[in-house]
PDB file of C-alpha atoms in Angstrom:
ATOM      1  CA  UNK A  17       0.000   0.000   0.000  1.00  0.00           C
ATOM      2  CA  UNK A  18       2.945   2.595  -0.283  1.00  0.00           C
ATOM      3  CA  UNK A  19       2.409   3.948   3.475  1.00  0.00           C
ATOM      4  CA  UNK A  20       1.970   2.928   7.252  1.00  0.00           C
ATOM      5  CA  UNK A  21      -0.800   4.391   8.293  1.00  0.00           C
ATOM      6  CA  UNK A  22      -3.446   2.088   5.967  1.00  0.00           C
ATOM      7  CA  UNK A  23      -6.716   2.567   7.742  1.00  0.00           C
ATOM      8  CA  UNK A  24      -7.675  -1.570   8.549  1.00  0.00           C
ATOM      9  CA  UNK A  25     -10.959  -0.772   7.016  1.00  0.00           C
ATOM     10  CA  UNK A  26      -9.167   0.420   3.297  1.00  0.00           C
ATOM     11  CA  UNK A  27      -7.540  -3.208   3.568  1.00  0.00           C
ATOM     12  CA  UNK A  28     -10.077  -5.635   5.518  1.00  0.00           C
ATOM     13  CA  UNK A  29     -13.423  -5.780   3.394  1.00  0.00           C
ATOM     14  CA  UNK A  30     -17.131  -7.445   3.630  1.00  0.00           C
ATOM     15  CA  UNK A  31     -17.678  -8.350   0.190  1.00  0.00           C
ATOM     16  CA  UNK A  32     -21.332  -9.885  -0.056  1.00  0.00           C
ATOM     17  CA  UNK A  33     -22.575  -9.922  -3.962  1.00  0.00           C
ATOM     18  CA  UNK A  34     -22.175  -6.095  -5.123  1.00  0.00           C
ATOM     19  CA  UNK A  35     -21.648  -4.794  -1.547  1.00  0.00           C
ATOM     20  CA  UNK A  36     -17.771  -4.081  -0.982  1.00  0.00           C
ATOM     21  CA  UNK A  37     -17.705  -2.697   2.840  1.00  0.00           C
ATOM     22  CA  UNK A  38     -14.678  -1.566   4.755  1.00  0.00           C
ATOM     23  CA  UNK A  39     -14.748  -3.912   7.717  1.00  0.00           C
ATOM     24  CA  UNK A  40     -13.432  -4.047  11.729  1.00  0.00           C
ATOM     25  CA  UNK A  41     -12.462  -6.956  13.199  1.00  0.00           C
ATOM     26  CA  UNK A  42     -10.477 -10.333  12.718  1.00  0.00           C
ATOM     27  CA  UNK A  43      -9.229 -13.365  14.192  1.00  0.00           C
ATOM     28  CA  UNK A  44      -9.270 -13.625  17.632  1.00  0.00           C
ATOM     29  CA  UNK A  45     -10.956 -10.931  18.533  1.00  0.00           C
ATOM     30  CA  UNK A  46     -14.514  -9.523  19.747  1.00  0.00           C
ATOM     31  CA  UNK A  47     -15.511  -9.365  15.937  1.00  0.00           C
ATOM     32  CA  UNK A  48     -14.217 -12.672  15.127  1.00  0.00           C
ATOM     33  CA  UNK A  49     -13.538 -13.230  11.742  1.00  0.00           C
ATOM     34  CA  UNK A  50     -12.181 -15.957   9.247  1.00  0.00           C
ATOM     35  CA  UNK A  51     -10.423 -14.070   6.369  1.00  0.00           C
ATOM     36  CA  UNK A  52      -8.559 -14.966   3.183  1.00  0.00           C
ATOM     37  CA  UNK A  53      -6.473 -13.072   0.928  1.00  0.00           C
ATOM     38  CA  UNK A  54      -8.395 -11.826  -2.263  1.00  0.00           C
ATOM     39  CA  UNK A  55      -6.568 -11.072  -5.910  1.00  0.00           C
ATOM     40  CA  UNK A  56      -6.963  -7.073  -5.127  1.00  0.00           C
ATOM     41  CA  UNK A  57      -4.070  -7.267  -2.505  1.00  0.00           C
ATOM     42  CA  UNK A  58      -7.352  -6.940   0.611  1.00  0.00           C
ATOM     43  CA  UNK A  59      -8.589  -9.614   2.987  1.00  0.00           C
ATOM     44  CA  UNK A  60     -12.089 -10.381   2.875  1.00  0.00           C
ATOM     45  CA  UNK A  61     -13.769 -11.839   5.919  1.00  0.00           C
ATOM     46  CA  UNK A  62     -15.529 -15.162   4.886  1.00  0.00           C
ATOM     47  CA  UNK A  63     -17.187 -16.127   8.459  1.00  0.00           C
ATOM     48  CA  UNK A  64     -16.956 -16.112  11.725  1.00  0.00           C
ATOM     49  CA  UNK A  65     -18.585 -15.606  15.311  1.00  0.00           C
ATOM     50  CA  UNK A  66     -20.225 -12.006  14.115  1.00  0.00           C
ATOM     51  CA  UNK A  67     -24.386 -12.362  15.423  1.00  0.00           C
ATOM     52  CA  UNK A  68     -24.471 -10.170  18.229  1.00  0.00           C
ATOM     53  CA  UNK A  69     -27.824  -9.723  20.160  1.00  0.00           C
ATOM     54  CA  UNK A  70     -28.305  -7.230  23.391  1.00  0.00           C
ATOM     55  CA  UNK A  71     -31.247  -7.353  25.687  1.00  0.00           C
ATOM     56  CA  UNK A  72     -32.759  -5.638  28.165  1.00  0.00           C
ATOM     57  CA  UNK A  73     -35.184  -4.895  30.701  1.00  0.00           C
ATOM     58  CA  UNK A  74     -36.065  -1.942  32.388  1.00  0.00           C
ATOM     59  CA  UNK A  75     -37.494  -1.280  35.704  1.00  0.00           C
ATOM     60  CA  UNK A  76     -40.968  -2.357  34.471  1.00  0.00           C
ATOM     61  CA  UNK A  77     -39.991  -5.364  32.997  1.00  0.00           C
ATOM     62  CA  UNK A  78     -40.189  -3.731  29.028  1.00  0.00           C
ATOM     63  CA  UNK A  79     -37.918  -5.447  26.848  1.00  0.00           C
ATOM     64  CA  UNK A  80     -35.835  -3.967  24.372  1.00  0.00           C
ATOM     65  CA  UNK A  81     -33.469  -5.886  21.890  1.00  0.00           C
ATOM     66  CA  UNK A  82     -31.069  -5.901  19.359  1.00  0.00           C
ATOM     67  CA  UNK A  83     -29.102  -7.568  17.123  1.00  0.00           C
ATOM     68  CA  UNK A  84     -27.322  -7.965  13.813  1.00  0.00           C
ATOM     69  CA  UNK A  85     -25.452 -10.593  11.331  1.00  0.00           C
ATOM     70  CA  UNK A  86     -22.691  -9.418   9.238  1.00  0.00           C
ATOM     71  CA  UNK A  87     -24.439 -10.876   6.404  1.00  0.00           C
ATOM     72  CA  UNK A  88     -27.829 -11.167   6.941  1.00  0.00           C
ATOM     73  CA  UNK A  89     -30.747 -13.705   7.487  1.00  0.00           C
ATOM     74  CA  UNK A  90     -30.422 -16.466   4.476  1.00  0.00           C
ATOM     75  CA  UNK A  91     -26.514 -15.926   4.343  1.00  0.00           C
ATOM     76  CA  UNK A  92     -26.644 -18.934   1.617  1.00  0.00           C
ATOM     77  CA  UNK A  93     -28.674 -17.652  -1.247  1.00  0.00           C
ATOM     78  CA  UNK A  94     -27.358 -14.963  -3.551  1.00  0.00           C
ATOM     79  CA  UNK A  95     -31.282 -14.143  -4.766  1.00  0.00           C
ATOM     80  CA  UNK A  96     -32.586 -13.519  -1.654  1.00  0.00           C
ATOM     81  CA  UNK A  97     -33.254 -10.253  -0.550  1.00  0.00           C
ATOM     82  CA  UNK A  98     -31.545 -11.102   2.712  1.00  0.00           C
ATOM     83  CA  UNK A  99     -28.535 -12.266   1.611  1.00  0.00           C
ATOM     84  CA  UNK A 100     -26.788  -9.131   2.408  1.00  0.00           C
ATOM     85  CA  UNK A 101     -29.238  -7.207   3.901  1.00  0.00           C
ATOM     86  CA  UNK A 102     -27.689  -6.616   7.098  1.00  0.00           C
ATOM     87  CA  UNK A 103     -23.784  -6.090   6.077  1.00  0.00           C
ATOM     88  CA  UNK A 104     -24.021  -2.299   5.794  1.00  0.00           C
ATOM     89  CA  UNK A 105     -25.032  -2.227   9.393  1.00  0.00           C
ATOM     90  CA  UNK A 106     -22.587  -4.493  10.269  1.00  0.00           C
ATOM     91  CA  UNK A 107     -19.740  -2.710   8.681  1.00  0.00           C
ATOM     92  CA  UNK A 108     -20.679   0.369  10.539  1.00  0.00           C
ATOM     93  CA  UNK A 109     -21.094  -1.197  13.791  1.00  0.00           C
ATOM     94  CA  UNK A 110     -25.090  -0.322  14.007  1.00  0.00           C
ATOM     95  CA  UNK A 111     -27.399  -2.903  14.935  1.00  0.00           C
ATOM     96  CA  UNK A 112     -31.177  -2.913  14.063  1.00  0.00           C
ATOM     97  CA  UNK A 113     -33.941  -3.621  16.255  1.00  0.00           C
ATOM     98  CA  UNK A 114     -34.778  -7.459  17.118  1.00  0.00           C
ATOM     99  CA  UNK A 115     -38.911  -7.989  16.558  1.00  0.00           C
ATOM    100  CA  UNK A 116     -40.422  -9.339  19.500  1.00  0.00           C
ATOM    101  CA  UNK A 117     -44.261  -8.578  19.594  1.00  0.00           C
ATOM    102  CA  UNK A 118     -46.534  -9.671  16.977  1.00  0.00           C
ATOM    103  CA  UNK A 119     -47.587  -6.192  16.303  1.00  0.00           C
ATOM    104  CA  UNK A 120     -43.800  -5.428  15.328  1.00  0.00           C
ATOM    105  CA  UNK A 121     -43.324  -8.623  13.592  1.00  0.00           C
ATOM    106  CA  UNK A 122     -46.868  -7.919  11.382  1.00  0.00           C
ATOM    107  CA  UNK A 123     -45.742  -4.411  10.661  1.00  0.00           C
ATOM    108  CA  UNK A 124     -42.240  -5.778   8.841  1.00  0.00           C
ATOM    109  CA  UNK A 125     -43.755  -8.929   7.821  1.00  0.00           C
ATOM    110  CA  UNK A 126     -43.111 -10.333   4.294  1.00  0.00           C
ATOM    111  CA  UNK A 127     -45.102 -12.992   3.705  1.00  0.00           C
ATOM    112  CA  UNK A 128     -47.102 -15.291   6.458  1.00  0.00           C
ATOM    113  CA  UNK A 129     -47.894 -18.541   6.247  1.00  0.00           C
ATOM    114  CA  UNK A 130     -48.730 -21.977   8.514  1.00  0.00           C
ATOM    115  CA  UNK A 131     -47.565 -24.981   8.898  1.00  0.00           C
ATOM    116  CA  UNK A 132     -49.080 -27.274   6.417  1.00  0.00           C
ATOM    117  CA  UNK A 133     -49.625 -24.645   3.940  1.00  0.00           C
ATOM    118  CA  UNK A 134     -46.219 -25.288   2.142  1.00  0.00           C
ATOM    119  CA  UNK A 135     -45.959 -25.227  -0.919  1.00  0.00           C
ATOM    120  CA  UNK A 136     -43.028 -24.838  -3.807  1.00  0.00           C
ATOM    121  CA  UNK A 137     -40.520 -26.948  -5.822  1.00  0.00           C
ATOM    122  CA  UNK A 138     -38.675 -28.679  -3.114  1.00  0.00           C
ATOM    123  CA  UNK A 139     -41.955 -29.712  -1.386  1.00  0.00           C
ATOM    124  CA  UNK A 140     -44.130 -33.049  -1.827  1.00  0.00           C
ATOM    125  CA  UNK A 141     -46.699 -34.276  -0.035  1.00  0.00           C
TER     126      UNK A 141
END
C-alpha cells in the first residue's frame, strides 16, 4: 500500500454480492472473523462468530433488543433479498432492532404462512 498508516478498514473488506464494505475486526478478537487473501491485494472476511444480540429490561420489565449478522438472514442464497441485507449495518457497527411482539413482527412482515400450507418446488406431499 505505499504507506503505514493504511486505515484496517481500506484493507479488511465485507464483500457480499455487489456490496464491498470496509470492515473491523479479525481473528481472535470480539468481531471474530475468518479471512482470506483476495486477488486485489485486501482480505475479505468469509465467516466467523459475528451475530451479536443485546437485551434488556427496564425497571418495568419492558424489553428492548437488538441484534445484527454481518451478512444477513439467508446468508446462503445470492437471490434472496436477505442475503446481504444486514452487512451495511454491520460494517458500521449499528445494529437494528430485534422484533419481538406480533404487532412489530406484522408491521415488517413479508409474507405469512402456517404450517401445512407449504408449498413450492422442493416440497411433496
Amino acid at each position: 500500500y505505499g504507506r503505514l498508516d493504511v486505515p484496517w478498514g481500506e484493507l479488511m473488506r465485507l464483500r457480499r454480492g455487489d456490496l464491498d464494505l470496509p470492515l473491523g475486526g479479525g481473528p481472535d478478537c470480539l468481531r471474530a472473523l475468518d479471512i482470506q487473501a483476495t486477488e486485489d491485494h485486501r482480505l475479505m472476511g468469509v465467516n466467523g462468530d459475528c451475530f451479536f444480540q443485546m437485551v434488556e429490561w427496564d425497571t418495568e420489565g419492558k424489553v428492548h433488543s437488538e441484534s445484527i449478522h454481518q451478512f444477513g438472514a439467508a446468508s446462503t442464497d445470492p437471490d434472496s433479498p436477505h442475503y446481504a441485507d444486514q452487512a451495511p449495518l454491520f460494517a458500521k457497527q449499528e445494529m437494528r432492532p430485534t422484533l419481538l411482539s406480533e404487532e412489530d413482527i406484522r408491521a415488517n412482515l413479508a409474507r405469512e404462512y402456517r404450517p401445512g400450507e407449504f408449498t413450492g418446488p422442493w416440497y411433496s406431499k
